[in-house]
């Protein structure tokens, strides 16, 4: 399939141009012995432990062939794995992000502990299998850990395909995603009617729509939940960064607004992990640090939500 090969050759071209530019690549290394223990939640369908903070790639990893930005993305991935992270989420919708991930995984070596989460996103039911194969080539992985139907696009045929792939051992987990509240009724119907390992939905301290129905339903049905857009694509950081962080945020070791916002998301018991996206090594470390310290309890969560409402 020509698309597939274009993914590979694109990555090779990137590697070659970096070599020609004399770019210093991060050395391949061994991860397991250097990784700290982080808080995990069990994926309900298997009990597998998942670190509660992952990494998104929409926009932030869409860096094209820019050698400096590719190396910076690989450095973000290295810091993410070093800090105990595993789940990285992408999609064929995210420009060159899948190629950037492939470059980073190549650079960091084959022993990275990545949990690869990708999506199928095409309105043509017949194109799903080819798109997934192309995505695997771009990441450079033999199979994905998780495949999700992106934004419920053509979900019936794509979920059928994903179920067949799971039965054949070609993917470990399957799921659906949305970031739009207006799709929640349809989303709930799919959760009721289809066997799913994961759902991915938008959740943050301002956008709490899923708390009433979708999170209780996920807990009831034993479905893992990935919370996307924890900072609403940085809008929440911009909205709060000039405001005082309350003194009581130290009770659950939130040192800044990013950690305050992330700790709200991951302290909900139905959330399996959240996937903040970043271009920066210091930010990925700050985000992963949320997976090692204390989390707010139910009363503190209410206080957090009331405080941001008051600002
Ligand atoms: N329907 C779907 O399936 C769907 C929809 C939307 C999103 N997603 C997934 O969810 C992921 C996350 O959502 P999102 O991309 O909307 O963005 P987000 O994670 O809510 O916000 C990303 C922004 O936050 C900033 N940031 C990250 N860590 C920070 C920190 N510690 N301090 C200050 N700023 C920080 C980043 O800027 P810096 O680069 O400066 O750190 C970046 O601009 C996506 O990348 C994608 O993988 C899925």
GROMACS .gro file of C-alpha atoms and ligand atoms in nm:
model
  359
    1UNK     CA    1   0.000   0.000   0.000
    2UNK     CA    2   0.161   0.324  -0.109
    3UNK     CA    3   0.047   0.529   0.192
    4UNK     CA    4   0.219   0.284   0.421
    5UNK     CA    5   0.547   0.312   0.245
    6UNK     CA    6   0.528   0.689   0.232
    7UNK     CA    7   0.511   0.687   0.616
    8UNK     CA    8   0.830   0.483   0.643
    9UNK     CA    9   1.023   0.674   0.382
   10UNK     CA   10   0.921   1.001   0.538
   11UNK     CA   11   1.071   0.896   0.870
   12UNK     CA   12   1.387   0.775   0.700
   13UNK     CA   13   1.413   1.107   0.519
   14UNK     CA   14   1.375   1.290   0.847
   15UNK     CA   15   1.646   1.076   1.008
   16UNK     CA   16   1.878   1.129   0.711
   17UNK     CA   17   1.826   1.505   0.706
   18UNK     CA   18   1.893   1.519   1.081
   19UNK     CA   19   2.214   1.322   1.032
   20UNK     CA   20   2.319   1.556   0.751
   21UNK     CA   21   2.240   1.857   0.969
   22UNK     CA   22   2.464   1.710   1.241
   23UNK     CA   23   2.174   1.702   1.485
   24UNK     CA   24   2.259   1.531   1.813
   25UNK     CA   25   2.010   1.253   1.871
   26UNK     CA   26   1.937   1.125   2.218
   27UNK     CA   27   2.120   0.797   2.278
   28UNK     CA   28   1.922   0.472   2.283
   29UNK     CA   29   1.890   0.356   2.642
   30UNK     CA   30   1.734   0.112   2.877
   31UNK     CA   31   1.427   0.237   3.068
   32UNK     CA   32   1.298  -0.004   3.329
   33UNK     CA   33   1.566   0.043   3.598
   34UNK     CA   34   1.547   0.424   3.593
   35UNK     CA   35   1.169   0.469   3.616
   36UNK     CA   36   1.009   0.590   3.940
   37UNK     CA   37   0.696   0.431   4.082
   38UNK     CA   38   0.392   0.632   3.979
   39UNK     CA   39   0.029   0.604   4.079
   40UNK     CA   40  -0.162   0.371   3.849
   41UNK     CA   41  -0.523   0.268   3.792
   42UNK     CA   42  -0.631  -0.072   3.668
   43UNK     CA   43  -0.776  -0.107   3.319
   44UNK     CA   44  -1.102  -0.278   3.423
   45UNK     CA   45  -1.117  -0.533   3.138
   46UNK     CA   46  -0.776  -0.686   3.225
   47UNK     CA   47  -0.649  -0.538   3.553
   48UNK     CA   48  -0.337  -0.406   3.377
   49UNK     CA   49  -0.190  -0.111   3.569
   50UNK     CA   50  -0.188   0.222   3.382
   51UNK     CA   51   0.002   0.532   3.506
   52UNK     CA   52  -0.260   0.803   3.563
   53UNK     CA   53  -0.078   1.068   3.357
   54UNK     CA   54  -0.014   1.005   2.986
   55UNK     CA   55   0.083   1.225   2.690
   56UNK     CA   56  -0.129   1.377   2.410
   57UNK     CA   57   0.014   1.477   2.072
   58UNK     CA   58  -0.249   1.685   1.891
   59UNK     CA   59  -0.086   2.011   1.764
   60UNK     CA   60   0.218   1.982   1.995
   61UNK     CA   61   0.380   1.696   1.798
   62UNK     CA   62   0.267   1.821   1.454
   63UNK     CA   63   0.616   1.957   1.380
   64UNK     CA   64   0.671   1.837   1.022
   65UNK     CA   65   1.036   1.779   0.926
   66UNK     CA   66   1.186   2.052   1.145
   67UNK     CA   67   1.497   1.887   1.295
   68UNK     CA   68   1.505   2.102   1.609
   69UNK     CA   69   1.137   2.045   1.686
   70UNK     CA   70   1.166   1.672   1.617
   71UNK     CA   71   1.453   1.646   1.865
   72UNK     CA   72   1.259   1.852   2.120
   73UNK     CA   73   0.963   1.617   2.082
   74UNK     CA   74   1.193   1.317   2.134
   75UNK     CA   75   1.329   1.488   2.447
   76UNK     CA   76   0.972   1.532   2.576
   77UNK     CA   77   0.913   1.160   2.516
   78UNK     CA   78   1.239   1.070   2.695
   79UNK     CA   79   1.143   1.283   2.997
   80UNK     CA   80   0.794   1.131   2.992
   81UNK     CA   81   0.926   0.773   3.005
   82UNK     CA   82   1.194   0.864   3.263
   83UNK     CA   83   0.923   1.007   3.490
   84UNK     CA   84   0.722   0.682   3.471
   85UNK     CA   85   0.480   0.760   3.185
   86UNK     CA   86   0.348   0.500   2.942
   87UNK     CA   87   0.035   0.595   2.746
   88UNK     CA   88   0.084   0.819   2.441
   89UNK     CA   89  -0.224   0.909   2.236
   90UNK     CA   90  -0.232   1.011   1.871
   91UNK     CA   91  -0.450   0.998   1.560
   92UNK     CA   92  -0.419   1.009   1.181
   93UNK     CA   93  -0.598   1.345   1.223
   94UNK     CA   94  -0.296   1.504   1.399
   95UNK     CA   95  -0.084   1.609   1.100
   96UNK     CA   96   0.272   1.475   1.130
   97UNK     CA   97   0.235   1.373   1.499
   98UNK     CA   98   0.246   1.000   1.423
   99UNK     CA   99   0.573   1.048   1.228
  100UNK     CA  100   0.713   1.249   1.519
  101UNK     CA  101   0.627   0.962   1.753
  102UNK     CA  102   0.793   0.716   1.516
  103UNK     CA  103   1.103   0.935   1.510
  104UNK     CA  104   1.105   0.959   1.891
  105UNK     CA  105   1.059   0.584   1.941
  106UNK     CA  106   1.336   0.510   1.688
  107UNK     CA  107   1.564   0.756   1.860
  108UNK     CA  108   1.499   0.630   2.212
  109UNK     CA  109   1.538   0.263   2.126
  110UNK     CA  110   1.313  -0.038   2.118
  111UNK     CA  111   1.282  -0.090   2.493
  112UNK     CA  112   1.065   0.215   2.566
  113UNK     CA  113   0.769   0.118   2.786
  114UNK     CA  114   0.523   0.293   2.552
  115UNK     CA  115   0.153   0.204   2.563
  116UNK     CA  116   0.052   0.310   2.210
  117UNK     CA  117  -0.298   0.454   2.175
  118UNK     CA  118  -0.412   0.559   1.831
  119UNK     CA  119  -0.738   0.602   1.641
  120UNK     CA  120  -0.921   0.521   1.324
  121UNK     CA  121  -1.066   0.835   1.168
  122UNK     CA  122  -1.224   0.801   0.825
  123UNK     CA  123  -1.583   0.831   0.710
  124UNK     CA  124  -1.519   0.559   0.451
  125UNK     CA  125  -1.585   0.227   0.622
  126UNK     CA  126  -1.362   0.048   0.371
  127UNK     CA  127  -1.056   0.259   0.452
  128UNK     CA  128  -1.027   0.171   0.822
  129UNK     CA  129  -0.789  -0.126   0.794
  130UNK     CA  130  -0.556   0.053   0.553
  131UNK     CA  131  -0.548   0.364   0.767
  132UNK     CA  132  -0.458   0.162   1.078
  133UNK     CA  133  -0.179  -0.017   0.890
  134UNK     CA  134  -0.044   0.318   0.774
  135UNK     CA  135  -0.058   0.456   1.129
  136UNK     CA  136   0.137   0.153   1.261
  137UNK     CA  137   0.406   0.216   1.000
  138UNK     CA  138   0.427   0.582   1.093
  139UNK     CA  139   0.468   0.499   1.465
  140UNK     CA  140   0.693   0.204   1.377
  141UNK     CA  141   0.503  -0.034   1.606
  142UNK     CA  142   0.402  -0.391   1.512
  143UNK     CA  143   0.059  -0.341   1.667
  144UNK     CA  144  -0.119  -0.082   1.879
  145UNK     CA  145  -0.207  -0.137   2.242
  146UNK     CA  146  -0.530   0.060   2.201
  147UNK     CA  147  -0.731   0.161   1.895
  148UNK     CA  148  -1.021   0.402   1.929
  149UNK     CA  149  -1.289   0.518   1.686
  150UNK     CA  150  -1.211   0.891   1.669
  151UNK     CA  151  -1.510   1.116   1.740
  152UNK     CA  152  -1.750   0.827   1.663
  153UNK     CA  153  -1.687   0.871   1.287
  154UNK     CA  154  -1.841   0.568   1.109
  155UNK     CA  155  -1.832   0.390   1.445
  156UNK     CA  156  -2.037   0.084   1.351
  157UNK     CA  157  -1.812  -0.059   1.077
  158UNK     CA  158  -1.493   0.059   1.252
  159UNK     CA  159  -1.588  -0.101   1.585
  160UNK     CA  160  -1.668  -0.424   1.397
  161UNK     CA  161  -1.319  -0.411   1.247
  162UNK     CA  162  -1.157  -0.334   1.583
  163UNK     CA  163  -1.341  -0.626   1.746
  164UNK     CA  164  -1.214  -0.859   1.471
  165UNK     CA  165  -0.861  -0.725   1.516
  166UNK     CA  166  -0.878  -0.776   1.892
  167UNK     CA  167  -1.003  -1.133   1.848
  168UNK     CA  168  -0.711  -1.196   1.609
  169UNK     CA  169  -0.457  -1.051   1.856
  170UNK     CA  170  -0.384  -0.752   1.630
  171UNK     CA  171  -0.472  -0.494   1.898
  172UNK     CA  172  -0.499  -0.532   2.277
  173UNK     CA  173  -0.777  -0.288   2.363
  174UNK     CA  174  -1.052  -0.106   2.174
  175UNK     CA  175  -1.258   0.205   2.241
  176UNK     CA  176  -1.432   0.521   2.123
  177UNK     CA  177  -1.361   0.892   2.167
  178UNK     CA  178  -1.535   1.227   2.156
  179UNK     CA  179  -1.455   1.582   2.262
  180UNK     CA  180  -1.803   1.717   2.193
  181UNK     CA  181  -2.077   1.732   2.455
  182UNK     CA  182  -2.345   1.727   2.184
  183UNK     CA  183  -2.237   1.370   2.099
  184UNK     CA  184  -2.275   1.243   2.456
  185UNK     CA  185  -2.621   1.085   2.408
  186UNK     CA  186  -2.498   0.882   2.110
  187UNK     CA  187  -2.177   0.808   2.302
  188UNK     CA  188  -2.375   0.666   2.594
  189UNK     CA  189  -2.577   0.449   2.354
  190UNK     CA  190  -2.256   0.298   2.216
  191UNK     CA  191  -2.129   0.242   2.572
  192UNK     CA  192  -2.453   0.058   2.653
  193UNK     CA  193  -2.461  -0.153   2.339
  194UNK     CA  194  -2.098  -0.240   2.252
  195UNK     CA  195  -1.817  -0.420   2.434
  196UNK     CA  196  -1.551  -0.152   2.498
  197UNK     CA  197  -1.226  -0.152   2.695
  198UNK     CA  198  -1.179   0.228   2.686
  199UNK     CA  199  -1.363   0.550   2.627
  200UNK     CA  200  -1.185   0.883   2.573
  201UNK     CA  201  -1.374   1.204   2.662
  202UNK     CA  202  -1.301   1.568   2.745
  203UNK     CA  203  -1.280   1.645   3.116
  204UNK     CA  204  -1.142   1.934   3.315
  205UNK     CA  205  -1.238   2.155   3.608
  206UNK     CA  206  -1.448   2.382   3.385
  207UNK     CA  207  -1.592   2.117   3.152
  208UNK     CA  208  -1.748   1.865   3.392
  209UNK     CA  209  -2.032   1.743   3.169
  210UNK     CA  210  -1.927   1.377   3.196
  211UNK     CA  211  -1.947   1.366   3.576
  212UNK     CA  212  -2.326   1.313   3.583
  213UNK     CA  213  -2.378   1.022   3.345
  214UNK     CA  214  -2.076   0.908   3.144
  215UNK     CA  215  -1.832   0.854   3.432
  216UNK     CA  216  -2.084   0.662   3.649
  217UNK     CA  217  -2.178   0.454   3.342
  218UNK     CA  218  -1.811   0.376   3.270
  219UNK     CA  219  -1.762   0.263   3.631
  220UNK     CA  220  -2.079   0.056   3.617
  221UNK     CA  221  -1.979  -0.118   3.292
  222UNK     CA  222  -1.609  -0.157   3.379
  223UNK     CA  223  -1.475   0.068   3.102
  224UNK     CA  224  -1.142   0.253   3.137
  225UNK     CA  225  -1.162   0.631   3.088
  226UNK     CA  226  -0.900   0.854   2.921
  227UNK     CA  227  -0.961   1.223   3.001
  228UNK     CA  228  -0.850   1.444   2.711
  229UNK     CA  229  -0.810   1.824   2.706
  230UNK     CA  230  -0.725   1.863   3.078
  231UNK     CA  231  -0.612   2.223   3.007
  232UNK     CA  232  -0.862   2.280   2.723
  233UNK     CA  233  -0.566   2.325   2.491
  234UNK     CA  234  -0.393   2.574   2.727
  235UNK     CA  235  -0.701   2.800   2.759
  236UNK     CA  236  -0.733   2.711   3.128
  237UNK     CA  237  -0.365   2.785   3.199
  238UNK     CA  238  -0.406   3.129   3.036
  239UNK     CA  239  -0.732   3.189   3.222
  240UNK     CA  240  -0.593   3.120   3.570
  241UNK     CA  241  -0.219   3.192   3.555
  242UNK     CA  242  -0.255   3.552   3.681
  243UNK     CA  243  -0.483   3.447   3.969
  244UNK     CA  244  -0.363   3.336   4.314
  245UNK     CA  245  -0.329   2.964   4.375
  246UNK     CA  246  -0.507   2.899   4.707
  247UNK     CA  247  -0.278   2.824   5.003
  248UNK     CA  248  -0.468   2.498   5.068
  249UNK     CA  249  -0.345   2.361   4.728
  250UNK     CA  250  -0.032   2.262   4.924
  251UNK     CA  251  -0.244   2.004   5.114
  252UNK     CA  252  -0.237   1.789   4.800
  253UNK     CA  253   0.097   1.923   4.674
  254UNK     CA  254  -0.025   2.124   4.375
  255UNK     CA  255   0.258   2.372   4.323
  256UNK     CA  256   0.112   2.564   4.029
  257UNK     CA  257  -0.205   2.594   3.822
  258UNK     CA  258  -0.111   2.311   3.584
  259UNK     CA  259  -0.082   2.069   3.874
  260UNK     CA  260  -0.400   2.204   4.038
  261UNK     CA  261  -0.593   2.143   3.714
  262UNK     CA  262  -0.444   1.799   3.648
  263UNK     CA  263  -0.499   1.682   4.006
  264UNK     CA  264  -0.866   1.772   3.977
  265UNK     CA  265  -0.896   1.546   3.670
  266UNK     CA  266  -0.704   1.243   3.796
  267UNK     CA  267  -0.856   1.245   4.144
  268UNK     CA  268  -1.193   1.138   4.002
  269UNK     CA  269  -1.206   0.764   4.074
  270UNK     CA  270  -1.350   0.679   3.730
  271UNK     CA  271  -1.056   0.835   3.543
  272UNK     CA  272  -0.794   0.580   3.438
  273UNK     CA  273  -0.554   0.839   3.296
  274UNK     CA  274  -0.536   1.187   3.148
  275UNK     CA  275  -0.326   1.286   2.846
  276UNK     CA  276  -0.195   1.645   2.867
  277UNK     CA  277  -0.004   1.751   2.555
  278UNK     CA  278   0.314   1.957   2.575
  279UNK     CA  279   0.615   2.072   2.373
  280UNK     CA  280   0.828   2.119   2.687
  281UNK     CA  281   1.043   1.887   2.898
  282UNK     CA  282   0.988   2.093   3.217
  283UNK     CA  283   0.611   2.075   3.163
  284UNK     CA  284   0.605   1.700   3.104
  285UNK     CA  285   0.801   1.652   3.428
  286UNK     CA  286   0.562   1.882   3.614
  287UNK     CA  287   0.265   1.688   3.476
  288UNK     CA  288   0.410   1.346   3.563
  289UNK     CA  289   0.491   1.470   3.915
  290UNK     CA  290   0.113   1.476   3.970
  291UNK     CA  291   0.121   1.096   3.946
  292UNK     CA  292   0.354   1.059   4.245
  293UNK     CA  293   0.215   1.294   4.513
  294UNK     CA  294  -0.114   1.301   4.706
  295UNK     CA  295  -0.446   1.370   4.533
  296UNK     CA  296  -0.740   1.577   4.660
  297UNK     CA  297  -1.025   1.388   4.825
  298UNK     CA  298  -1.396   1.440   4.743
  299UNK     CA  299  -1.431   1.742   4.976
  300UNK     CA  300  -1.116   1.904   4.843
  301UNK     CA  301  -1.239   1.848   4.485
  302UNK     CA  302  -1.559   2.039   4.563
  303UNK     CA  303  -1.352   2.317   4.717
  304UNK     CA  304  -1.134   2.331   4.404
  305UNK     CA  305  -1.434   2.357   4.171
  306UNK     CA  306  -1.596   2.624   4.390
  307UNK     CA  307  -1.272   2.822   4.400
  308UNK     CA  308  -1.230   2.834   4.020
  309UNK     CA  309  -1.597   2.931   3.985
  310UNK     CA  310  -1.529   3.225   4.217
  311UNK     CA  311  -1.241   3.363   4.008
  312LIG     N1  312  -1.170   1.344   2.017
  312LIG     C1  313  -1.049   1.310   2.057
  312LIG     O1  314  -1.014   1.195   2.049
  312LIG     C2  315  -0.958   1.414   2.115
  312LIG     C3  316  -0.993   1.550   2.112
  312LIG     C4  317  -0.907   1.642   2.167
  312LIG     C5  318  -0.786   1.600   2.225
  312LIG     N2  319  -0.752   1.468   2.223
  312LIG     C6  320  -0.625   1.421   2.285
  312LIG     O2  321  -0.608   1.487   2.411
  312LIG     C7  322  -0.480   1.549   2.413
  312LIG     C8  323  -0.480   1.668   2.507
  312LIG     O3  324  -0.574   1.768   2.468
  312LIG     P1  325  -0.531   1.907   2.404
  312LIG     O4  326  -0.427   1.880   2.300
  312LIG     O5  327  -0.658   1.977   2.368
  312LIG     O6  328  -0.459   1.993   2.510
  312LIG     P2  329  -0.431   2.003   2.665
  312LIG     O7  330  -0.350   1.887   2.707
  312LIG     O8  331  -0.558   2.035   2.736
  312LIG     O9  332  -0.339   2.136   2.663
  312LIG     C9  333  -0.219   2.138   2.593
  312LIG    C10  334  -0.152   2.270   2.620
  312LIG    O10  335  -0.120   2.278   2.758
  312LIG    C11  336   0.011   2.329   2.775
  312LIG     N3  337   0.073   2.263   2.890
  312LIG    C12  338   0.094   2.130   2.909
  312LIG     N4  339   0.152   2.107   3.028
  312LIG    C13  340   0.168   2.228   3.086
  312LIG    C14  341   0.223   2.271   3.210
  312LIG     N5  342   0.272   2.184   3.300
  312LIG     N6  343   0.226   2.405   3.236
  312LIG    C15  344   0.178   2.495   3.149
  312LIG     N7  345   0.124   2.460   3.029
  312LIG    C16  346   0.119   2.327   2.999
  312LIG    C17  347   0.086   2.299   2.650
  312LIG    O11  348   0.173   2.404   2.618
  312LIG     P3  349   0.335   2.382   2.625
  312LIG    O12  350   0.370   2.318   2.497
  312LIG    O13  351   0.388   2.521   2.643
  312LIG    O14  352   0.361   2.294   2.745
  312LIG    C18  353  -0.024   2.286   2.543
  312LIG    O15  354  -0.035   2.404   2.469
  312LIG    C19  355  -0.455   1.581   2.266
  312LIG    O16  356  -0.321   1.614   2.240
  312LIG    C20  357  -0.502   1.454   2.201
  312LIG    O17  358  -0.404   1.352   2.211
  312LIG    C21  359  -0.837   1.375   2.171
   0.00000   0.00000   0.00000
